Short mmCIF file of C-alpha atoms in Angstrom, two decimals:
data_model
loop_
_atom_site.label_atom_id
_atom_site.label_comp_id
_atom_site.label_asym_id
_atom_site.label_seq_id
_atom_site.Cartn_x
_atom_site.Cartn_y
_atom_site.Cartn_z
CA MET A 20 -19.27 -5.11 -19.95
CA SER A 21 -20.96 -4.64 -16.77
CA PRO A 22 -23.65 -2.43 -16.26
CA PRO A 23 -23.52 0.79 -14.67
CA THR A 24 -23.23 0.15 -10.88
CA ALA A 25 -25.44 2.15 -8.42
CA VAL A 26 -23.61 3.77 -5.86
CA LYS A 27 -25.41 3.72 -2.24
CA ALA A 28 -25.03 6.10 0.66
CA THR A 29 -24.03 4.34 3.75
CA ILE A 30 -23.55 5.75 7.45
CA ILE A 31 -20.99 4.19 9.38
CA SER A 32 -21.10 2.44 12.41
CA ASP A 33 -19.32 3.00 15.78
CA HIS A 34 -16.26 1.42 15.28
CA PRO A 35 -14.43 2.48 12.44
CA GLN A 36 -12.18 -0.27 12.80
CA THR A 37 -15.02 -3.09 12.89
CA TYR A 38 -16.52 -1.49 10.29
CA GLU A 39 -13.60 -1.06 7.74
CA ASP A 40 -13.11 -5.15 8.30
CA GLU A 41 -16.26 -6.23 7.30
CA HIS A 42 -16.49 -3.62 4.59
CA VAL A 43 -13.32 -3.21 3.01
CA HIS A 44 -10.63 -5.80 4.22
CA ALA A 45 -13.29 -8.75 3.96
CA VAL A 46 -14.29 -7.99 1.03
CA TYR A 47 -11.36 -7.49 -1.02
CA ASP A 48 -9.98 -10.94 0.39
CA GLU A 49 -13.01 -12.47 -0.94
CA ILE A 50 -13.23 -10.91 -4.19
CA ALA A 51 -8.80 -10.91 -5.30
CA PRO A 52 -8.76 -12.62 -7.93
CA HIS A 53 -11.52 -11.09 -10.39
CA PHE A 54 -10.65 -7.74 -8.90
CA SER A 55 -7.38 -8.51 -9.80
CA SER A 56 -8.18 -9.20 -13.22
CA THR A 57 -9.75 -5.83 -13.85
CA ARG A 58 -6.93 -3.72 -12.31
CA TYR A 59 -3.70 -4.11 -14.75
CA LYS A 60 -3.71 -0.43 -16.56
CA PRO A 61 -1.17 1.95 -14.93
CA TRP A 62 -2.71 5.13 -14.56
CA PRO A 63 -0.78 7.26 -16.74
CA ILE A 64 0.28 10.24 -13.97
CA ILE A 65 1.05 7.64 -11.44
CA ALA A 66 3.46 5.91 -14.26
CA ARG A 67 4.96 9.30 -15.16
CA PHE A 68 5.75 10.37 -11.17
CA ILE A 69 7.15 6.58 -10.86
CA ALA A 70 9.03 7.42 -14.55
CA SER A 71 10.68 10.24 -12.67
CA LEU A 72 12.60 8.53 -10.03
CA PRO A 73 15.98 8.40 -9.63
CA THR A 74 18.23 5.18 -10.13
CA GLY A 75 19.20 3.90 -6.42
CA TRP A 76 15.31 4.97 -4.52
CA VAL A 77 13.44 2.71 -2.59
CA GLY A 78 9.82 3.05 -2.25
CA LEU A 79 6.52 2.12 -0.75
CA ASP A 80 3.44 1.57 -1.98
CA SER A 81 0.84 1.83 0.65
CA GLY A 82 -2.24 -0.29 -0.15
CA THR A 83 -0.48 -2.08 -3.18
CA GLY A 84 -3.62 -4.24 -4.33
CA ASN A 85 -2.41 -6.47 -6.99
CA GLY A 86 0.74 -4.64 -6.85
CA LYS A 87 0.54 -3.36 -10.44
CA TYR A 88 2.57 -0.44 -9.97
CA LEU A 89 5.15 -2.82 -8.28
CA PRO A 90 6.85 -3.29 -11.36
CA LEU A 91 7.52 0.17 -12.66
CA PRO A 92 8.97 1.94 -14.42
CA LEU A 93 8.98 -1.20 -17.11
CA ASN A 94 11.49 0.73 -19.39
CA ARG A 95 14.34 0.69 -16.70
CA PRO A 96 13.96 -2.46 -14.61
CA GLY A 97 15.23 -3.03 -11.04
CA ASP A 98 16.32 0.63 -11.04
CA ILE A 99 14.22 1.27 -8.30
CA TRP A 100 12.59 -0.55 -5.95
CA THR A 101 8.84 -0.54 -4.66
CA ILE A 102 7.86 -2.72 -1.69
CA GLY A 103 4.07 -2.82 -1.66
CA VAL A 104 1.95 -3.20 1.68
CA ASP A 105 -1.59 -4.11 1.87
CA ARG A 106 -4.43 -5.62 4.28
CA SER A 107 -5.72 -8.32 2.04
CA ARG A 108 -3.11 -11.22 2.03
CA ASN A 109 -5.22 -13.01 -1.00
CA LEU A 110 -4.40 -9.57 -3.10
CA LEU A 111 -0.51 -9.59 -1.63
CA SER A 112 -0.22 -13.18 -2.79
CA ILE A 113 -1.31 -11.89 -6.26
CA ALA A 114 0.94 -8.57 -5.97
CA ARG A 115 4.02 -10.68 -5.07
CA LYS A 116 4.10 -12.13 -8.25
CA ALA A 117 3.05 -8.94 -10.36
CA GLY A 118 4.20 -7.82 -13.71
CA GLU A 119 5.89 -10.04 -16.46
CA GLY A 120 8.28 -13.29 -16.09
CA ASP A 121 9.54 -14.64 -12.89
CA VAL A 122 10.33 -11.70 -10.60
CA THR A 123 9.75 -11.57 -7.12
CA ARG A 124 8.43 -8.37 -5.47
CA GLU A 125 8.32 -7.48 -2.27
CA VAL A 126 5.55 -7.19 -0.36
CA VAL A 127 4.66 -6.78 3.47
CA TRP A 128 1.39 -8.18 4.92
CA GLY A 129 0.53 -4.21 6.56
CA ASP A 130 -2.23 -1.66 7.55
CA VAL A 131 -1.92 1.66 6.40
CA LEU A 132 -2.33 3.15 9.92
CA GLY A 133 0.83 1.12 10.88
CA ARG A 134 4.34 2.32 10.43
CA PRO A 135 6.60 -0.73 10.97
CA TRP A 136 9.65 1.05 9.30
CA ARG A 137 12.02 3.28 10.43
CA ASP A 138 11.41 6.57 10.63
CA GLY A 139 12.22 8.24 6.95
CA ALA A 140 13.06 5.22 5.40
CA PHE A 141 11.75 5.38 2.48
CA ASP A 142 12.80 7.92 -0.94
CA TYR A 143 9.25 7.75 -1.88
CA ALA A 144 5.57 6.43 -1.43
CA ILE A 145 2.73 5.95 -3.42
CA SER A 146 -0.92 5.38 -2.22
CA ILE A 147 -3.19 4.26 -4.96
CA ALA A 148 -7.12 4.23 -4.28
CA THR A 149 -6.77 3.24 -0.65
CA ILE A 150 -6.98 6.15 1.92
CA HIS A 151 -10.83 6.24 0.59
CA HIS A 152 -11.54 3.30 2.10
CA LEU A 153 -10.89 4.44 5.94
CA SER A 154 -14.12 5.68 7.04
CA THR A 155 -13.56 8.84 9.19
CA ALA A 156 -11.63 11.71 8.50
CA GLU A 157 -9.37 10.93 11.87
CA ARG A 158 -7.81 7.82 10.23
CA ARG A 159 -7.72 9.04 7.05
CA LYS A 160 -5.38 11.85 8.51
CA ALA A 161 -3.50 9.83 10.30
CA ALA A 162 -3.09 7.06 6.88
CA VAL A 163 -1.16 10.69 5.23
CA GLN A 164 0.69 10.88 8.45
CA ARG A 165 2.07 7.33 8.14
CA ILE A 166 3.19 8.25 4.31
CA ILE A 167 4.82 11.64 5.33
CA GLN A 168 6.78 9.68 8.33
CA SER A 169 7.69 6.75 6.11
CA ILE A 170 9.66 9.20 3.67
CA SER A 171 12.94 10.55 3.95
CA PRO A 172 12.28 14.58 5.73
CA SER A 173 14.91 16.11 3.21
CA HIS A 174 13.73 14.75 0.22
CA GLY A 175 11.10 12.38 0.60
CA ARG A 176 8.53 12.51 -2.58
CA ALA A 177 4.90 11.12 -2.28
CA LEU A 178 1.70 10.59 -4.42
CA ILE A 179 -1.56 10.00 -3.33
CA TYR A 180 -4.98 8.79 -5.32
CA VAL A 181 -7.99 8.97 -3.77
CA TRP A 182 -11.71 8.48 -5.75
CA ALA A 183 -13.19 11.55 -6.57
CA ILE A 184 -17.19 12.90 -5.82
CA GLU A 185 -17.01 13.96 -9.43
CA GLN A 186 -16.76 11.02 -11.83
CA ASP A 187 -16.28 11.19 -15.19
CA ASP A 188 -18.15 9.85 -18.19
CA LEU A 189 -16.59 7.21 -19.04
CA SER A 190 -16.67 5.65 -15.52
CA LYS A 191 -19.01 2.72 -14.86
CA ARG A 192 -20.44 4.08 -12.34
CA SER A 193 -23.36 5.96 -11.10
CA ILE A 194 -24.44 8.15 -8.56
CA PRO A 195 -28.09 8.71 -7.55
CA SER A 196 -29.01 12.17 -8.14
CA ASP A 197 -30.32 12.21 -4.80
CA GLN A 198 -26.69 12.69 -3.38
CA THR A 199 -25.61 15.31 -5.53
CA ALA A 200 -26.23 17.06 -2.10
CA ALA A 201 -23.31 16.50 -1.44
CA LEU A 202 -21.42 18.05 -4.27
CA THR A 203 -21.28 21.44 -2.95
CA ASP A 204 -20.19 19.94 0.29
CA SER A 205 -16.30 19.75 0.95
CA THR A 206 -16.42 17.09 3.08
CA GLY A 207 -17.18 14.05 0.74
CA GLN A 208 -19.37 11.32 1.04
CA ASP A 209 -19.63 8.09 2.48
CA VAL A 210 -21.09 5.37 -0.31
CA PHE A 211 -20.95 1.82 -0.75
CA VAL A 212 -19.71 0.56 -4.24
CA PRO A 213 -20.82 -2.99 -5.25
CA TRP A 214 -18.83 -5.70 -6.43
CA VAL A 215 -20.69 -8.24 -8.23
CA LEU A 216 -18.85 -11.90 -8.39
CA THR A 217 -20.55 -14.56 -10.51
CA SER A 218 -20.02 -17.87 -9.84
CA PRO A 219 -20.44 -20.88 -12.59
CA ALA A 220 -24.11 -21.76 -13.24
CA PRO A 221 -25.05 -25.16 -10.89
CA LYS A 222 -25.20 -28.20 -13.23
CA VAL A 223 -28.26 -29.84 -11.39
CA GLY A 224 -30.23 -29.86 -8.64
CA PRO A 225 -32.12 -27.45 -6.27
CA LYS A 226 -31.28 -23.62 -6.35
CA VAL A 227 -27.65 -23.01 -4.71
CA LYS A 228 -27.85 -21.54 -1.91
CA PRO A 229 -25.72 -18.53 -1.39
CA ARG A 230 -23.20 -18.78 1.09
CA ARG A 231 -23.86 -16.05 3.80
CA ARG A 232 -21.79 -14.55 6.08
CA LYS A 233 -24.64 -14.14 9.12
CA GLN A 234 -23.61 -10.51 10.87
CA ASN A 235 -23.19 -9.14 7.72
CA GLN A 236 -26.40 -8.68 5.68
CA GLN A 237 -25.49 -6.08 3.73
CA LEU A 238 -22.78 -7.65 1.87
CA GLU A 239 -25.42 -10.22 0.72
CA THR A 240 -28.18 -7.64 -0.22
CA PRO A 241 -29.11 -8.13 -4.11
CA THR A 242 -29.65 -5.31 -6.58
CA PRO A 243 -33.34 -4.27 -6.05
CA GLU A 244 -36.36 -4.90 -8.56
CA THR A 245 -35.22 -8.13 -9.46
CA SER A 246 -37.52 -10.28 -11.81
CA GLN A 247 -38.25 -13.80 -11.53
CA GLU A 248 -35.45 -14.28 -13.61
CA ASP A 249 -32.95 -11.95 -12.17
CA VAL A 250 -33.60 -14.13 -9.01
CA ALA A 251 -32.48 -17.18 -10.47
CA ARG A 252 -29.07 -15.57 -12.14
CA GLU A 253 -28.50 -13.76 -8.56
CA SER A 254 -28.41 -17.66 -7.12
CA GLN A 255 -25.01 -17.23 -8.81
CA GLN A 256 -24.25 -13.85 -8.23
CA ARG A 257 -22.87 -12.57 -4.77
CA VAL A 258 -22.65 -8.89 -4.32
CA PHE A 259 -20.15 -7.54 -2.15
CA ASN A 260 -20.56 -3.79 -1.15
CA ARG A 261 -17.55 -2.10 -0.84
CA TYR A 262 -17.05 1.30 1.63
CA TYR A 263 -15.56 4.05 -0.15
CA HIS A 264 -15.30 7.86 1.16
CA MET A 265 -15.95 9.67 -1.76
CA PHE A 266 -13.75 12.74 -1.49
CA ALA A 267 -14.94 16.70 -2.72
CA LYS A 268 -13.10 19.18 -4.42
CA GLY A 269 -10.12 20.29 -2.27
CA GLU A 270 -10.31 17.67 0.34
CA LEU A 271 -7.43 15.73 -0.42
CA THR A 272 -5.13 18.67 -0.12
CA ALA A 273 -6.63 19.87 2.42
CA LEU A 274 -5.75 16.34 4.23
CA VAL A 275 -2.23 16.50 3.24
CA HIS A 276 -1.86 20.03 4.98
CA ASP A 277 -3.97 18.98 8.24
CA ALA A 278 -1.73 16.22 7.99
CA ALA A 279 1.44 18.12 7.72
CA ARG A 280 0.63 20.50 10.27
CA GLY A 281 -0.25 17.89 12.79
CA LEU A 282 3.71 16.51 12.62
CA ALA A 283 4.81 20.16 13.24
CA LEU A 284 5.87 20.20 9.56
CA GLU A 285 5.53 23.61 7.53
CA VAL A 286 3.19 23.63 4.39
CA GLY A 287 5.04 25.81 1.53
CA PRO A 288 8.01 25.64 -0.95
CA GLU A 289 11.58 25.06 0.88
CA PRO A 290 12.81 28.33 2.29
CA VAL A 291 15.90 29.32 -0.14
CA GLY A 292 19.07 30.48 2.50
CA SER A 293 17.41 29.77 5.74
CA GLU A 294 19.71 29.42 8.54
CA GLU A 295 17.13 28.13 10.95
CA LYS A 296 16.18 24.29 11.41
CA ARG A 297 13.24 24.00 9.63
CA ARG A 298 11.14 21.21 8.14
CA GLY A 299 8.47 21.31 5.88
CA LEU A 300 6.34 20.09 2.68
CA HIS A 301 6.17 20.86 -0.40
CA ILE A 302 2.68 20.46 -2.62
CA VAL A 303 3.92 20.08 -6.21
CA GLU A 304 1.17 19.24 -7.49
CA ASP A 305 -2.91 18.36 -6.98
CA GLY A 306 -5.46 17.83 -9.77
CA TRP A 307 -8.43 15.27 -10.59
CA GLU A 308 -7.55 12.71 -13.16
CA ARG A 309 -10.30 10.32 -14.45
CA SER A 310 -12.78 10.47 -11.55
CA ASN A 311 -9.85 10.75 -8.85
CA TYR A 312 -8.37 13.29 -7.01
CA TYR A 313 -4.21 13.22 -6.29
CA VAL A 314 -1.91 15.37 -4.65
CA GLU A 315 1.57 14.67 -5.21
CA PHE A 316 4.26 16.52 -2.13
CA LYS A 317 7.61 16.86 -1.89
CA CYS A 318 9.46 16.95 2.20
CA TRP A 319 12.21 19.20 2.97
CA GLU A 320 14.63 19.82 5.51
CA CYS A 321 16.82 23.07 6.52
CA THR A 322 19.24 21.79 9.34
CA MET B 21 9.70 -12.27 0.96
CA VAL B 22 11.43 -10.96 3.34
CA ARG B 23 14.10 -10.01 1.74
CA LEU B 24 17.21 -8.34 3.32
CA ILE B 25 16.25 -5.10 1.51
CA THR B 26 12.97 -5.20 3.30
CA HIS B 27 14.52 -6.15 6.52
CA ASN B 28 17.03 -3.38 6.23
CA LEU B 29 13.66 -0.87 6.41
CA LEU B 30 11.46 -2.67 8.91
CA ALA B 31 11.10 -1.83 12.19
CA CYS B 32 8.82 -2.69 15.02
CA HIS B 33 5.90 -0.59 15.71
CA ALA B 34 3.87 -1.91 18.84
CA LYS B 35 2.53 1.09 21.08
CA GLY B 36 5.24 2.33 23.31
CA CYS B 37 7.74 0.50 21.29
CA THR B 38 10.22 3.41 19.61
CA THR B 39 14.03 2.70 20.97
CA ASN B 40 16.19 0.01 19.57
CA ASN B 41 13.38 -0.99 17.82
CA PHE B 42 14.87 -2.31 14.97
CA PRO B 43 16.66 -4.26 13.25
CA LEU B 44 14.51 -7.33 13.98
CA GLN B 45 16.08 -10.41 14.56
CA PHE B 46 15.19 -13.45 12.68
CA LYS B 47 14.09 -16.91 14.78
CA ASP B 48 13.24 -20.29 13.38
CA VAL B 49 13.83 -18.93 9.64
CA SER B 50 14.08 -21.14 6.34
CA ILE B 51 15.33 -19.42 3.38
CA GLU B 52 15.49 -19.61 -0.52
CA LEU B 53 17.55 -18.18 -3.10
CA ARG B 54 16.46 -17.02 -6.05
CA GLU B 55 18.69 -15.15 -8.92
CA ALA B 56 18.01 -11.87 -9.43
CA GLU B 57 18.82 -9.33 -12.04
CA PHE B 58 22.26 -8.25 -11.23
CA ASN B 59 21.79 -3.64 -11.33
CA PRO B 60 24.68 -2.37 -9.97
CA GLU B 61 23.76 1.61 -10.19
CA PHE B 62 20.94 0.67 -8.33
CA LEU B 63 22.89 -0.72 -5.58
CA LYS B 64 25.55 2.09 -5.50
CA GLY B 65 22.37 4.63 -5.23
CA PHE B 66 20.66 3.12 -2.40
CA MET B 67 24.04 2.00 -0.40
CA PRO B 68 24.03 5.43 1.03
CA ARG B 69 20.20 4.81 2.91
CA ILE B 70 21.08 1.14 4.14
CA GLU B 71 21.88 0.38 7.81
CA TRP B 72 24.99 -1.33 7.37
CA LYS B 73 25.42 -2.71 10.37
CA ALA B 74 22.10 -4.36 10.66
CA LEU B 75 22.47 -5.42 7.16
CA VAL B 76 25.97 -7.25 7.60
CA ASP B 77 24.40 -9.23 10.97
CA ALA B 78 21.58 -10.22 9.62
CA ALA B 79 23.21 -11.58 6.47
CA ARG B 80 25.57 -13.32 8.77
CA GLN B 81 22.88 -14.77 10.25
CA LEU B 82 21.19 -16.02 7.19
CA GLY B 83 24.97 -17.75 6.30
CA ASP B 84 25.78 -14.98 4.27
CA THR B 85 29.21 -13.92 5.30
CA THR B 86 30.72 -11.93 2.42
CA LEU B 87 29.82 -8.61 3.48
CA PRO B 88 32.48 -6.63 5.24
CA SER B 89 31.98 -5.33 8.40
CA GLU B 90 32.44 -1.35 7.41
CA MET B 91 30.71 0.10 4.51
CA PRO B 92 33.37 0.19 1.83
CA GLU B 93 34.53 3.96 0.46
CA MET B 94 35.44 2.31 -2.86
CA VAL B 95 33.51 -0.50 -4.71
CA ASP B 96 34.33 -2.78 -6.84
CA ASP B 97 32.24 -5.52 -9.18
CA GLU B 98 32.99 -8.00 -6.57
CA PHE B 99 31.61 -5.95 -4.07
CA LEU B 100 28.42 -5.09 -5.54
CA LYS B 101 27.59 -8.73 -6.57
CA ASN B 102 28.06 -9.94 -3.05
CA LEU B 103 25.68 -6.87 -1.70
CA HIS B 104 23.27 -7.40 -4.63
CA HIS B 105 23.05 -11.23 -3.07
CA ALA B 106 22.40 -10.02 0.36
CA LEU B 107 19.93 -7.52 -0.31
CA LEU B 108 18.30 -9.44 -3.22
CA GLU B 109 18.69 -13.34 -3.83
CA VAL B 110 18.39 -14.51 0.14
CA HIS B 111 14.27 -14.78 0.48
CA VAL B 112 13.17 -16.00 4.18
CA GLU B 113 10.47 -17.92 3.25
CA GLU B 114 9.31 -19.13 6.84
CA GLY B 115 9.84 -18.06 10.44
CA ALA B 116 9.89 -15.07 12.47
CA MET B 117 11.05 -11.59 13.32
CA VAL B 118 11.47 -10.83 16.73
CA CYS B 119 11.57 -7.18 18.12
CA PRO B 120 15.15 -6.59 20.41
CA ASN B 121 13.12 -4.61 22.44
CA CYS B 122 9.50 -5.61 23.37
CA ASN B 123 10.21 -8.93 21.81
CA HIS B 124 7.23 -8.69 19.63
CA VAL B 125 7.14 -11.68 17.45
CA TYR B 126 6.11 -10.83 13.66
CA PRO B 127 5.68 -13.97 11.86
CA VAL B 128 6.68 -14.73 8.04
CA SER B 129 4.70 -17.41 6.19
CA ASN B 130 4.92 -18.02 2.51
CA GLY B 131 7.46 -15.88 2.05
CA ILE B 132 5.53 -12.47 3.17
CA PRO B 133 5.93 -10.75 6.75
CA ASN B 134 2.80 -10.08 8.77
CA MET B 135 3.32 -6.83 9.95
CA LEU B 136 -0.32 -6.33 11.73
CA LEU B 137 -0.99 -5.10 14.49
CA ALA B 138 -4.05 -5.93 17.16
CA GLU B 139 -6.10 -2.81 17.91
CA HIS B 140 -4.67 -2.13 21.01
CA GLU B 141 -0.95 -2.57 19.94
CA ILE B 142 -1.30 0.04 17.40
CA ALA B 143 0.31 3.32 18.57
#
């Protein structure tokens, strides 16, 4: 068991793409195998969503990571196909072989801000623990819009999960109390979440010099208050700080509304007996589960 | 693995490239055939959303000529097995996919297509 990991507040630099390359993409490529070994259990609401999809549907997993959702539903394998997209090439190599047996999954190296698909090509989309890695509200909105545009305007369904400021008791992460002021803020907060990689101890010789990324000092910052012993241990540890935007209550659903309206979609249930041509998006469910906010929505079209 | 199930959904997304950007054309590809579990119900459900001509052309480009030029109205087991093979058992492992409109090249390496764009190419 690892001890609770402290979350630090962070300030985003001027260039979000470069910032995310450094504090998200590079980190996941480095920690891919270790990260993957800790991410194997599907979350219940997501498993339930996938289990509810009709046979013959094809979907997109935007930010698939190690691909743990690609083999679902386990009780009727191959009834649907989920195609995984991720920015980390190293995670994709793992995702490609996700699940039991020797089944090859479909994975694509891409960015959640891209949309390399024909319009509305998918029946469904999921995006789990991904959009919170985008460092501006504008980019998070764009990512949601790419999801909306990727699914069928008439029947497409989607489920999005992001990290919440409100963490449950079981979470290993602790938020410093001086940051709780942000709890009342509807715009969330930007933090670094450390990932500690421990490499095997060196057998002989002088202290191992940690591999360093020169322009990237934050990634190498050891945890504070280190004793002599800790210093020795940390020579074998590398700390990677991943950037997260922690969502405030209501923020995710508001983001979906905003994204939909930006695409000239109505927000609300499908009108009955409308004779006009209208397009919209309906929030089916939203809520908080195990330290995350989620939102499920469905697209509709009257022609 | 770009299989044809994925190829049938992919389109060029380079900045300004919004018409004639589908289907991507295979270039210098090497393929591998790998058996996959046959699931006729999946195929029947997915069929209405296939861009049929793109699938048939791509399959022929990869040496599979078993699919009819028009999507049949009645499906039998033989047709479904051919469709299954074309969509799910032909893996493009290396090579590239090229946009028919802007000629943007998307490389495929170790079975994984690279659909990333440089920041200035993103729409």
